[in-house]
Amino acid sequence: MREPSSFRDPSGYIFYENEKVYRSINPSYFDNFKEFINSGLYENLVSENLIVSHEVLNNVNKQKDSITLEVEKIFPITYPYEWCFSQIKDAALLTLKIQKISIEYGMILKDASAFNIQFKNNKPIFIDTLSFEKIQNDNHSWKAYKQFVEMFLNPLCLMKYVDHELNKLLQTYINGIPHLLTKNILKLKHKFIPSVFFHIVLPTKLRSNSSNLNSKKEKKITKSQQLSIIRQLESFIENLNSKKQHTEWDSYNKETLSEKEEYVISKTEIIEEFVSKKKYSLVWDIGSNDGHFSRHLNKITKSRVISMDVDLNCVERNYQINKSRSIKNVFPLFFDITNPSASIGWMNLERKGLYSRIGNPDLICLFAVMHHIINKNIPLDLILNFTLKTKSDLLIEYIPLSDPKCKIIFSSRGNDFVYPSQEQFEKIALEYFRSFKKRELKGSDRVLYFLKK
Amino acid sequence: MILIPLYIDPGTGMILIQILVAAFASIAIFFKKIKKKIKTLFNKK
């Protein structure tokens, strides 16, 4: 089956067969592909884990209609509008690093799309083997420079200087946030930051006089000029740190861990009791905050955990912790259960909906999140219906209306609002699941349920 | 309203900008190096 998003590049396309990923290369790209392999660039990038590895299935040197590669499979596939600031930053720095190495091998990146980057073991990895082309006539101009700025620099500047939620603009502008829009959103003081001015504001000024631009068409960019651009971009992006933005969940976990020590210890022990003898291959931890329990689950079940939260500060902290501890199999991701990323792009097939990219879990965890979903007016019945996405088990924390947090959330609700009692919860749960075990969480009125399909 | 320019080749149209950015980048890197040198000198003392 051909990958629906693989139509933009005339050099080839991706297809799937028996759960394996293949890439077909068209004759127009043969020369560049041979150069990519023979120059040693591919070997260099693979040895540093910067690009996905591949195996050539037919002889490169024999002229054929196409070359087929079997490509390393990456899981899960995620998109930039589901990444936190540091994930986008690391993806941008990887693109620049690859561009810098490629120039030394006489090649240049013809694409700089953020969709060409994925994460493997919490490190960014480049997935487009066909993005490299030979530098012609010593002209080191970077065709994808504008794309790089619109795909990476504009989102990072908007997230840094305006609001970290603005990465979501990449969902509307899947080819990158336009310069003009970025310029219009940024405040005046930010436009005077030299890097912002030269990379973002200046192009919008020069663009209004397109004839001026076209007359300079024959100009070349030297190697040292291109390397200066890359180094400057690298230095600017490296020093960009995520905006200090206060969110509801900022200190929640810290508070929870210190104030409610008994509750956390009890929860940790009960989780262990429920799942320690289990072997899961994939867990979804929904509402994971900074990933504290995701890492616990990963440790005791040896499973891959997709650690999702609706708060970008939490995703950021989760990513930073995993990075600093070299945790490979806990994957932090932005996820809004009430509005998960949909299928978008050409024919609504180009960028897939989230659920088709994050696998089939054999355990779903909903810790301390049920009341928040109910607060979004999603009935308990529908929440449990959603959890049927698990192949076997569900861990869900029941939070009674008497819980202090619930009292805050639902204090202004009218008389028509009915919060499910524990009995109702169990009754509905048994409509969807075969059986359950439950344990009370010490230091609270909450109950942890372990449900089996 | 945002007008999306339809008559500019996104590749070649950016060459002038890349030349200007390269000039800025060289100057920025040059000053950064001087700043670093001064800092190391200061630290030695």
Tab-separated table of C-alpha atoms in Angstrom:
chain	number	residue	atom	x	y	z
A	1	MET	CA	0.000	0.000	0.000
A	2	ARG	CA	1.394	3.381	-0.957
A	3	GLU	CA	1.762	5.967	1.831
A	4	PRO	CA	-0.822	8.687	1.050
A	5	SER	CA	1.461	11.509	2.235
A	6	SER	CA	4.278	10.376	-0.042
A	7	PHE	CA	3.346	12.329	-3.144
A	8	ARG	CA	5.199	15.616	-2.813
A	9	ASP	CA	8.640	14.299	-3.659
A	10	PRO	CA	9.233	13.391	-7.332
A	11	SER	CA	12.295	11.374	-6.252
A	12	GLY	CA	10.302	8.449	-4.904
A	13	TYR	CA	7.682	7.252	-2.488
A	14	ILE	CA	7.046	5.151	0.612
A	15	PHE	CA	4.951	1.997	0.567
A	16	TYR	CA	4.033	-0.688	3.091
A	17	GLU	CA	3.882	-4.448	2.757
A	18	ASN	CA	3.401	-6.993	5.537
A	19	GLU	CA	3.922	-4.325	8.207
A	20	LYS	CA	7.296	-3.419	6.714
A	21	VAL	CA	8.258	-0.018	5.315
A	22	TYR	CA	9.754	0.304	1.837
A	23	ARG	CA	10.941	3.223	-0.214
A	24	SER	CA	10.880	3.203	-3.988
A	25	ILE	CA	13.352	5.540	-5.692
A	26	ASN	CA	12.626	6.944	-9.159
A	27	PRO	CA	15.366	7.129	-11.848
A	28	SER	CA	15.445	10.949	-11.568
A	29	TYR	CA	16.998	10.553	-8.115
A	30	PHE	CA	19.442	7.704	-8.937
A	31	ASP	CA	22.481	10.011	-9.303
A	32	ASN	CA	21.842	11.757	-6.024
A	33	PHE	CA	21.167	8.477	-4.240
A	34	LYS	CA	24.416	6.934	-5.520
A	35	GLU	CA	26.294	10.037	-4.383
A	36	PHE	CA	24.571	9.844	-0.988
A	37	ILE	CA	25.778	6.262	-0.538
A	38	ASN	CA	29.151	6.362	-2.309
A	39	SER	CA	30.329	9.618	-0.710
A	40	GLY	CA	30.023	8.002	2.733
A	41	LEU	CA	27.422	10.539	3.878
A	42	TYR	CA	24.794	7.864	4.575
A	43	GLU	CA	27.262	5.780	6.590
A	44	ASN	CA	28.313	8.801	8.604
A	45	LEU	CA	24.693	9.773	9.408
A	46	VAL	CA	23.640	6.208	10.261
A	47	SER	CA	26.643	5.618	12.503
A	48	GLU	CA	25.625	8.647	14.575
A	49	ASN	CA	21.952	7.582	14.642
A	50	LEU	CA	20.932	10.737	12.797
A	51	ILE	CA	19.014	9.019	9.986
A	52	VAL	CA	16.952	5.833	9.711
A	53	SER	CA	18.896	2.894	8.347
A	54	HIS	CA	17.879	1.063	5.181
A	55	GLU	CA	18.727	-1.993	3.176
A	56	VAL	CA	18.934	-1.809	-0.607
A	57	LEU	CA	16.847	-4.623	-2.056
A	58	ASN	CA	18.115	-4.335	-5.638
A	59	ASN	CA	21.507	-3.420	-7.022
A	60	VAL	CA	22.119	0.322	-7.070
A	61	ASN	CA	24.569	0.201	-9.941
A	62	LYS	CA	22.325	-1.748	-12.298
A	63	GLN	CA	20.061	0.664	-14.127
A	64	LYS	CA	16.484	-0.233	-13.385
A	65	ASP	CA	13.166	1.531	-13.317
A	66	SER	CA	13.393	1.959	-9.600
A	67	ILE	CA	15.513	1.138	-6.595
A	68	THR	CA	13.719	-0.334	-3.604
A	69	LEU	CA	14.865	0.077	-0.038
A	70	GLU	CA	13.573	-1.536	3.089
A	71	VAL	CA	13.566	1.235	5.651
A	72	GLU	CA	13.835	1.031	9.428
A	73	LYS	CA	10.382	1.325	10.962
A	74	ILE	CA	9.796	4.066	13.516
A	75	PHE	CA	7.083	3.895	16.157
A	76	PRO	CA	5.152	5.950	17.063
A	77	ILE	CA	4.869	8.410	14.197
A	78	THR	CA	4.193	11.852	15.638
A	79	TYR	CA	3.804	15.309	14.182
A	80	PRO	CA	5.294	18.691	15.170
A	81	TYR	CA	1.965	20.017	16.434
A	82	GLU	CA	2.052	17.236	19.027
A	83	TRP	CA	5.554	18.127	20.237
A	84	CYS	CA	6.624	20.403	23.054
A	85	PHE	CA	9.086	23.252	22.580
A	86	SER	CA	12.215	21.166	23.242
A	87	GLN	CA	11.110	18.411	20.884
A	88	ILE	CA	10.715	20.974	18.063
A	89	LYS	CA	14.013	22.567	19.082
A	90	ASP	CA	15.874	19.238	19.004
A	91	ALA	CA	14.287	18.409	15.643
A	92	ALA	CA	15.443	21.790	14.263
A	93	LEU	CA	18.977	21.291	15.560
A	94	LEU	CA	19.108	17.818	14.029
A	95	THR	CA	18.094	19.237	10.632
A	96	LEU	CA	20.877	21.837	10.874
A	97	LYS	CA	23.414	19.236	11.987
A	98	ILE	CA	22.559	17.015	9.022
A	99	GLN	CA	22.735	20.007	6.686
A	100	LYS	CA	26.203	20.890	8.035
A	101	ILE	CA	27.517	17.323	7.658
A	102	SER	CA	25.976	17.006	4.174
A	103	ILE	CA	27.757	20.159	2.955
A	104	GLU	CA	31.088	18.592	3.908
A	105	TYR	CA	30.189	15.670	1.641
A	106	GLY	CA	29.204	17.956	-1.246
A	107	MET	CA	25.474	17.477	-0.728
A	108	ILE	CA	22.677	19.663	0.605
A	109	LEU	CA	19.205	19.094	2.074
A	110	LYS	CA	16.566	19.861	-0.533
A	111	ASP	CA	13.789	19.509	2.048
A	112	ALA	CA	13.641	20.779	5.593
A	113	SER	CA	10.183	19.683	6.642
A	114	ALA	CA	9.533	19.035	10.320
A	115	PHE	CA	7.537	15.984	9.181
A	116	ASN	CA	10.867	14.476	8.046
A	117	ILE	CA	11.867	14.140	11.682
A	118	GLN	CA	10.611	11.513	14.099
A	119	PHE	CA	11.692	10.517	17.593
A	120	LYS	CA	13.434	7.272	18.424
A	121	ASN	CA	14.355	6.608	22.057
A	122	ASN	CA	13.562	10.258	22.841
A	123	LYS	CA	16.103	11.455	20.288
A	124	PRO	CA	15.184	13.040	16.954
A	125	ILE	CA	15.954	11.039	13.828
A	126	PHE	CA	15.741	12.031	10.151
A	127	ILE	CA	13.489	9.741	8.131
A	128	ASP	CA	13.707	11.034	4.559
A	129	THR	CA	16.506	9.271	2.709
A	130	LEU	CA	15.661	11.161	-0.487
A	131	SER	CA	16.207	14.668	0.866
A	132	PHE	CA	19.837	14.922	-0.219
A	133	GLU	CA	21.051	16.397	-3.487
A	134	LYS	CA	24.436	17.138	-4.968
A	135	ILE	CA	25.679	20.713	-4.760
A	136	GLN	CA	25.778	22.004	-8.346
A	137	ASN	CA	28.369	24.478	-9.687
A	138	ASP	CA	29.643	25.194	-6.217
A	139	ASN	CA	26.403	27.053	-5.466
A	140	HIS	CA	25.630	26.349	-1.826
A	141	SER	CA	22.313	28.174	-1.761
A	142	TRP	CA	19.799	26.299	0.367
A	143	LYS	CA	16.502	25.858	-1.471
A	144	ALA	CA	14.898	24.644	1.721
A	145	TYR	CA	16.050	27.613	3.806
A	146	LYS	CA	12.614	29.253	3.710
A	147	GLN	CA	10.976	25.915	4.504
A	148	PHE	CA	13.323	25.446	7.460
A	149	VAL	CA	12.461	28.851	8.886
A	150	GLU	CA	8.716	28.374	8.388
A	151	MET	CA	8.728	24.810	9.740
A	152	PHE	CA	11.040	25.309	12.714
A	153	LEU	CA	12.170	28.832	13.462
A	154	ASN	CA	8.782	30.529	13.149
A	155	PRO	CA	7.029	28.026	15.481
A	156	LEU	CA	9.910	28.192	17.977
A	157	CYS	CA	9.908	32.009	18.029
A	158	LEU	CA	6.130	32.136	18.394
A	159	MET	CA	6.264	29.568	21.217
A	160	LYS	CA	9.126	31.364	22.911
A	161	TYR	CA	7.998	34.972	22.567
A	162	VAL	CA	4.192	34.771	22.415
A	163	ASP	CA	2.604	31.519	23.646
A	164	HIS	CA	3.844	27.949	23.731
A	165	GLU	CA	0.488	26.721	22.402
A	166	LEU	CA	1.219	28.348	19.036
A	167	ASN	CA	2.927	25.187	17.760
A	168	LYS	CA	-0.659	24.181	16.982
A	169	LEU	CA	-0.608	26.622	14.060
A	170	LEU	CA	1.367	23.895	12.271
A	171	GLN	CA	-1.875	21.941	12.145
A	172	THR	CA	-3.421	24.620	9.933
A	173	TYR	CA	-0.217	25.541	8.114
A	174	ILE	CA	1.175	22.065	7.482
A	175	ASN	CA	3.886	23.432	5.193
A	176	GLY	CA	5.142	25.804	7.854
A	177	ILE	CA	3.863	28.943	9.570
A	178	PRO	CA	4.118	31.757	6.982
A	179	HIS	CA	6.630	34.547	7.623
A	180	LEU	CA	4.009	37.246	7.342
A	181	LEU	CA	1.702	35.609	9.873
A	182	THR	CA	4.611	35.076	12.257
A	183	LYS	CA	5.694	38.695	11.840
A	184	ASN	CA	2.142	39.898	12.486
A	185	ILE	CA	1.809	37.864	15.682
A	186	LEU	CA	5.219	38.783	17.141
A	187	LYS	CA	5.386	41.914	19.258
A	188	LEU	CA	7.421	44.908	18.048
A	189	LYS	CA	10.201	44.370	20.618
A	190	HIS	CA	10.812	40.848	19.334
A	191	LYS	CA	11.200	42.021	15.761
A	192	PHE	CA	14.357	43.898	16.794
A	193	ILE	CA	16.084	40.718	17.976
A	194	PRO	CA	18.734	40.417	15.219
A	195	SER	CA	18.014	36.746	14.389
A	196	VAL	CA	14.255	37.360	14.307
A	197	PHE	CA	14.743	40.412	12.123
A	198	PHE	CA	17.015	38.750	9.562
A	199	HIS	CA	15.308	35.352	9.321
A	200	ILE	CA	11.653	36.322	9.773
A	201	VAL	CA	10.980	40.052	9.313
A	202	LEU	CA	13.409	40.832	6.485
A	203	PRO	CA	12.015	38.236	4.034
A	204	THR	CA	8.548	39.792	4.374
A	205	LYS	CA	9.983	43.217	3.518
A	206	LEU	CA	11.939	42.037	0.507
A	207	ARG	CA	9.147	39.909	-0.800
A	208	SER	CA	6.973	42.883	-1.605
A	209	ASN	CA	9.437	43.703	-4.378
A	210	SER	CA	9.644	40.384	-6.172
A	211	SER	CA	11.296	41.770	-9.342
A	212	ASN	CA	14.165	42.841	-7.155
A	213	LEU	CA	14.513	39.263	-5.975
A	214	ASN	CA	14.378	37.692	-9.390
A	215	SER	CA	17.103	39.980	-10.758
A	216	LYS	CA	19.462	38.461	-8.216
A	217	LYS	CA	18.684	34.980	-9.452
A	218	GLU	CA	22.183	34.238	-10.794
A	219	LYS	CA	23.862	34.977	-7.479
A	220	LYS	CA	25.642	32.132	-5.768
A	221	ILE	CA	26.054	31.297	-2.131
A	222	THR	CA	29.522	30.112	-1.197
A	223	LYS	CA	30.224	27.222	1.131
A	224	SER	CA	31.443	29.527	3.878
A	225	GLN	CA	28.352	31.731	3.519
A	226	GLN	CA	26.046	28.708	3.848
A	227	LEU	CA	28.003	27.370	6.810
A	228	SER	CA	27.746	30.793	8.471
A	229	ILE	CA	23.975	30.708	8.079
A	230	ILE	CA	23.787	27.203	9.559
A	231	ARG	CA	26.105	28.011	12.470
A	232	GLN	CA	24.232	31.213	13.248
A	233	LEU	CA	20.858	29.415	13.160
A	234	GLU	CA	22.295	26.661	15.368
A	235	SER	CA	23.627	29.123	17.901
A	236	PHE	CA	20.353	31.102	18.011
A	237	ILE	CA	18.163	27.993	18.371
A	238	GLU	CA	20.450	26.379	20.960
A	239	ASN	CA	20.041	29.438	23.164
A	240	LEU	CA	16.257	29.581	22.766
A	241	ASN	CA	14.597	28.157	25.832
A	242	SER	CA	10.944	27.457	26.296
A	243	LYS	CA	8.858	30.377	27.513
A	244	LYS	CA	8.338	30.436	31.251
A	245	GLN	CA	4.602	30.219	31.108
A	246	HIS	CA	2.534	29.387	34.104
A	247	THR	CA	-0.073	26.696	33.530
A	248	GLU	CA	-2.572	24.975	35.756
A	249	TRP	CA	-0.438	21.854	36.003
A	250	ASP	CA	2.940	23.469	36.558
A	251	SER	CA	3.522	22.457	40.115
A	252	TYR	CA	0.725	19.922	40.406
A	253	ASN	CA	2.910	16.848	40.436
A	254	LYS	CA	5.497	18.441	42.701
A	255	GLU	CA	2.740	19.395	45.135
A	256	THR	CA	1.167	15.980	44.864
A	257	LEU	CA	4.475	14.253	45.519
A	258	SER	CA	5.316	16.316	48.584
A	259	GLU	CA	1.911	17.015	50.175
A	260	LYS	CA	0.316	13.686	49.467
A	261	GLU	CA	3.217	11.371	50.000
A	262	GLU	CA	0.998	8.666	51.436
A	263	TYR	CA	-1.318	8.784	48.411
A	264	VAL	CA	1.553	8.571	45.906
A	265	ILE	CA	3.274	5.708	47.746
A	266	SER	CA	-0.016	3.825	47.986
A	267	LYS	CA	-0.761	4.414	44.286
A	268	THR	CA	2.740	3.277	43.283
A	269	GLU	CA	2.399	0.073	45.310
A	270	ILE	CA	-1.078	-0.735	44.009
A	271	ILE	CA	-0.037	-0.189	40.382
A	272	GLU	CA	2.825	-2.578	41.005
A	273	GLU	CA	0.502	-5.146	42.600
A	274	PHE	CA	-1.863	-5.002	39.604
A	275	VAL	CA	0.595	-5.105	36.721
A	276	SER	CA	3.982	-6.372	37.942
A	277	LYS	CA	3.398	-9.915	36.704
A	278	LYS	CA	2.098	-8.675	33.369
A	279	LYS	CA	4.051	-8.259	30.175
A	280	TYR	CA	2.681	-5.463	28.044
A	281	SER	CA	4.048	-4.374	24.735
A	282	LEU	CA	2.357	-0.986	24.563
A	283	VAL	CA	0.808	1.219	27.242
A	284	TRP	CA	-1.052	4.512	26.790
A	285	ASP	CA	-0.802	6.695	29.866
A	286	ILE	CA	-3.407	9.414	29.382
A	287	GLY	CA	-3.095	12.545	31.506
A	288	SER	CA	0.433	11.540	32.449
A	289	ASN	CA	1.515	14.956	33.777
A	290	ASP	CA	5.351	14.881	33.851
A	291	GLY	CA	5.387	11.131	33.237
A	292	HIS	CA	6.101	10.009	36.818
A	293	PHE	CA	3.811	6.967	36.594
A	294	SER	CA	4.635	6.346	32.912
A	295	ARG	CA	8.252	5.763	33.915
A	296	HIS	CA	7.100	3.568	36.801
A	297	LEU	CA	4.972	1.482	34.403
A	298	ASN	CA	7.839	1.239	31.931
A	299	LYS	CA	10.115	0.002	34.688
A	300	ILE	CA	7.818	-2.683	36.044
A	301	THR	CA	6.221	-3.948	32.829
A	302	LYS	CA	9.154	-3.358	30.439
A	303	SER	CA	6.651	-1.975	27.962
A	304	ARG	CA	6.759	1.015	25.664
A	305	VAL	CA	4.679	3.790	27.169
A	306	ILE	CA	3.099	6.626	25.230
A	307	SER	CA	2.881	9.287	27.876
A	308	MET	CA	0.257	11.826	26.874
A	309	ASP	CA	-0.939	15.058	28.389
A	310	VAL	CA	-2.949	18.084	27.339
A	311	ASP	CA	-0.586	20.506	29.083
A	312	LEU	CA	2.490	21.434	27.053
A	313	ASN	CA	4.512	22.336	30.168
A	314	CYS	CA	3.979	18.790	31.409
A	315	VAL	CA	5.025	17.320	28.052
A	316	GLU	CA	8.089	19.572	28.174
A	317	ARG	CA	9.091	18.418	31.664
A	318	ASN	CA	8.375	14.795	30.778
A	319	TYR	CA	10.657	15.053	27.718
A	320	GLN	CA	13.414	16.810	29.700
A	321	ILE	CA	13.343	14.185	32.484
A	322	ASN	CA	13.430	11.289	30.011
A	323	LYS	CA	16.250	12.921	28.097
A	324	SER	CA	18.339	13.578	31.186
A	325	ARG	CA	17.820	10.018	32.465
A	326	SER	CA	18.283	8.476	28.993
A	327	ILE	CA	14.877	6.830	29.248
A	328	LYS	CA	14.167	5.313	25.859
A	329	ASN	CA	10.738	3.768	25.969
A	330	VAL	CA	8.582	6.478	27.512
A	331	PHE	CA	7.382	8.752	24.756
A	332	PRO	CA	5.976	12.170	25.838
A	333	LEU	CA	3.304	13.547	23.561
A	334	PHE	CA	0.767	16.352	23.526
A	335	PHE	CA	-2.724	14.853	23.452
A	336	ASP	CA	-6.162	16.320	24.029
A	337	ILE	CA	-8.579	13.442	24.581
A	338	THR	CA	-11.501	15.727	23.747
A	339	ASN	CA	-9.932	16.739	20.432
A	340	PRO	CA	-7.181	14.380	19.243
A	341	SER	CA	-5.195	15.316	16.092
A	342	ALA	CA	-7.356	14.550	13.068
A	343	SER	CA	-6.459	13.438	9.549
A	344	ILE	CA	-5.507	16.544	7.594
A	345	GLY	CA	-3.746	17.706	4.429
A	346	TRP	CA	-4.405	16.644	0.850
A	347	MET	CA	-7.653	14.614	0.636
A	348	ASN	CA	-7.496	14.522	4.441
A	349	LEU	CA	-5.047	11.639	4.051
A	350	GLU	CA	-1.680	13.334	4.122
A	351	ARG	CA	-1.221	13.626	7.884
A	352	LYS	CA	-3.009	10.869	9.725
A	353	GLY	CA	-5.173	11.090	12.828
A	354	LEU	CA	-3.426	10.352	16.098
A	355	TYR	CA	-5.121	7.042	16.895
A	356	SER	CA	-3.903	5.454	13.658
A	357	ARG	CA	-0.294	6.292	14.554
A	358	ILE	CA	0.093	5.294	18.193
A	359	GLY	CA	-0.667	1.591	17.925
A	360	ASN	CA	-3.003	-0.728	19.796
A	361	PRO	CA	-2.241	-0.657	23.505
A	362	ASP	CA	-2.699	-3.656	25.758
A	363	LEU	CA	-3.028	-1.363	28.750
A	364	ILE	CA	-4.628	2.072	29.029
A	365	CYS	CA	-4.083	4.145	32.162
A	366	LEU	CA	-6.341	6.965	33.268
A	367	PHE	CA	-4.836	8.131	36.546
A	368	ALA	CA	-6.493	11.090	38.245
A	369	VAL	CA	-8.017	12.260	35.013
A	370	MET	CA	-11.590	10.951	34.991
A	371	HIS	CA	-13.035	14.044	36.730
A	372	HIS	CA	-11.315	16.354	34.230
A	373	ILE	CA	-12.853	14.515	31.285
A	374	ILE	CA	-16.279	14.560	32.966
A	375	ASN	CA	-15.728	18.294	33.509
A	376	LYS	CA	-15.510	18.630	29.708
A	377	ASN	CA	-19.063	17.231	29.675
A	378	ILE	CA	-17.997	13.838	28.336
A	379	PRO	CA	-20.235	11.241	30.079
A	380	LEU	CA	-18.565	8.362	31.949
A	381	ASP	CA	-20.221	5.959	29.557
A	382	LEU	CA	-18.331	7.484	26.630
A	383	ILE	CA	-15.051	7.551	28.558
A	384	LEU	CA	-15.297	3.814	29.203
A	385	ASN	CA	-16.311	3.262	25.604
A	386	PHE	CA	-13.087	5.024	24.570
A	387	THR	CA	-11.039	2.745	26.838
A	388	LEU	CA	-12.169	-0.228	24.743
A	389	LYS	CA	-9.260	0.760	22.521
A	390	THR	CA	-7.175	-1.359	24.883
A	391	LYS	CA	-6.583	-4.935	23.771
A	392	SER	CA	-6.863	-6.255	27.323
A	393	ASP	CA	-6.514	-4.122	30.474
A	394	LEU	CA	-7.449	-0.745	31.889
A	395	LEU	CA	-6.176	1.042	34.980
A	396	ILE	CA	-8.545	3.806	36.013
A	397	GLU	CA	-8.633	5.954	39.116
A	398	TYR	CA	-12.143	6.637	40.391
A	399	ILE	CA	-12.372	10.082	41.933
A	400	PRO	CA	-15.493	10.649	44.049
A	401	LEU	CA	-17.324	13.968	44.105
A	402	SER	CA	-16.205	14.391	47.736
A	403	ASP	CA	-12.573	14.662	46.587
A	404	PRO	CA	-11.141	18.175	47.290
A	405	LYS	CA	-10.151	18.624	43.625
A	406	CYS	CA	-13.622	17.558	42.474
A	407	LYS	CA	-15.210	20.035	44.859
A	408	ILE	CA	-13.232	22.835	43.215
A	409	ILE	CA	-13.969	21.716	39.664
A	410	PHE	CA	-17.692	21.111	40.068
A	411	SER	CA	-18.544	23.807	42.645
A	412	SER	CA	-20.503	25.934	40.179
A	413	ARG	CA	-22.493	23.116	38.557
A	414	GLY	CA	-26.278	23.357	38.588
A	415	ASN	CA	-28.735	20.792	39.932
A	416	ASP	CA	-29.008	19.010	36.593
A	417	PHE	CA	-25.379	17.891	36.805
A	418	VAL	CA	-25.036	14.302	37.976
A	419	TYR	CA	-21.612	12.989	38.908
A	420	PRO	CA	-21.332	9.185	38.754
A	421	SER	CA	-21.267	7.497	42.143
A	422	GLN	CA	-18.888	4.620	42.778
A	423	GLU	CA	-21.740	2.105	42.375
A	424	GLN	CA	-22.753	3.630	39.044
A	425	PHE	CA	-19.116	3.626	37.978
A	426	GLU	CA	-18.779	-0.105	38.704
A	427	LYS	CA	-22.069	-0.871	36.961
A	428	ILE	CA	-21.044	0.977	33.765
A	429	ALA	CA	-17.518	-0.485	33.935
A	430	LEU	CA	-18.920	-4.016	33.942
A	431	GLU	CA	-20.892	-3.251	30.804
A	432	TYR	CA	-17.602	-2.786	28.971
A	433	PHE	CA	-15.178	-4.998	30.885
A	434	ARG	CA	-15.408	-8.572	32.093
A	435	SER	CA	-14.079	-8.131	35.612
A	436	PHE	CA	-12.264	-5.755	37.898
A	437	LYS	CA	-10.097	-5.518	40.986
A	438	LYS	CA	-10.071	-2.407	43.152
A	439	ARG	CA	-7.896	-0.909	45.891
A	440	GLU	CA	-8.461	2.219	47.945
A	441	LEU	CA	-5.710	4.798	47.682
A	442	LYS	CA	-4.458	5.801	51.114
A	443	GLY	CA	-4.585	9.464	52.096
A	444	SER	CA	-7.554	10.088	49.775
A	445	ASP	CA	-11.103	8.955	48.933
A	446	ARG	CA	-9.933	7.720	45.554
A	447	VAL	CA	-10.045	4.119	44.335
A	448	LEU	CA	-7.807	2.501	41.727
A	449	TYR	CA	-9.545	-0.029	39.472
A	450	PHE	CA	-7.874	-2.665	37.339
A	451	LEU	CA	-10.291	-3.798	34.652
A	452	LYS	CA	-9.941	-6.777	32.319
A	453	LYS	CA	-11.609	-7.142	28.948
B	1	MET	CA	-5.224	39.738	5.803
B	2	ILE	CA	-2.266	37.642	4.735
B	3	LEU	CA	-1.430	37.655	1.052
B	4	ILE	CA	0.407	34.534	0.099
B	5	PRO	CA	2.825	35.379	-2.709
B	6	LEU	CA	2.114	33.008	-5.560
B	7	TYR	CA	4.622	34.308	-8.079
B	8	ILE	CA	7.844	33.746	-6.198
B	9	ASP	CA	9.809	30.560	-6.573
B	10	PRO	CA	10.330	29.616	-2.942
B	11	GLY	CA	13.859	28.410	-3.723
B	12	THR	CA	15.509	31.036	-5.906
B	13	GLY	CA	13.553	33.911	-4.409
B	14	MET	CA	15.373	33.397	-1.153
B	15	ILE	CA	18.915	33.776	-2.517
B	16	LEU	CA	19.145	37.509	-1.846
B	17	ILE	CA	17.869	36.892	1.657
B	18	GLN	CA	20.432	34.132	2.164
B	19	ILE	CA	23.210	36.521	1.061
B	20	LEU	CA	22.010	39.139	3.556
B	21	VAL	CA	21.540	36.538	6.292
B	22	ALA	CA	25.018	35.111	5.604
B	23	ALA	CA	26.521	38.585	6.010
B	24	PHE	CA	24.638	39.059	9.264
B	25	ALA	CA	25.594	35.549	10.400
B	26	SER	CA	29.303	36.129	9.745
B	27	ILE	CA	29.213	39.363	11.742
B	28	ALA	CA	27.241	37.714	14.555
B	29	ILE	CA	29.635	34.759	14.728
B	30	PHE	CA	32.648	37.133	14.574
B	31	PHE	CA	31.389	39.106	17.577
B	32	LYS	CA	30.520	35.937	19.425
B	33	LYS	CA	34.092	34.704	18.997
B	34	ILE	CA	35.498	38.015	20.285
B	35	LYS	CA	33.106	37.848	23.240
B	36	LYS	CA	34.237	34.310	23.989
B	37	LYS	CA	37.921	35.279	23.775
B	38	ILE	CA	37.424	38.219	26.125
B	39	LYS	CA	35.554	35.964	28.520
B	40	THR	CA	38.311	33.352	28.559
B	41	LEU	CA	40.957	36.065	29.037
B	42	PHE	CA	38.950	37.466	31.908
B	43	ASN	CA	38.546	34.027	33.434
B	44	LYS	CA	42.307	33.339	33.200
B	45	LYS	CA	43.052	36.425	35.241
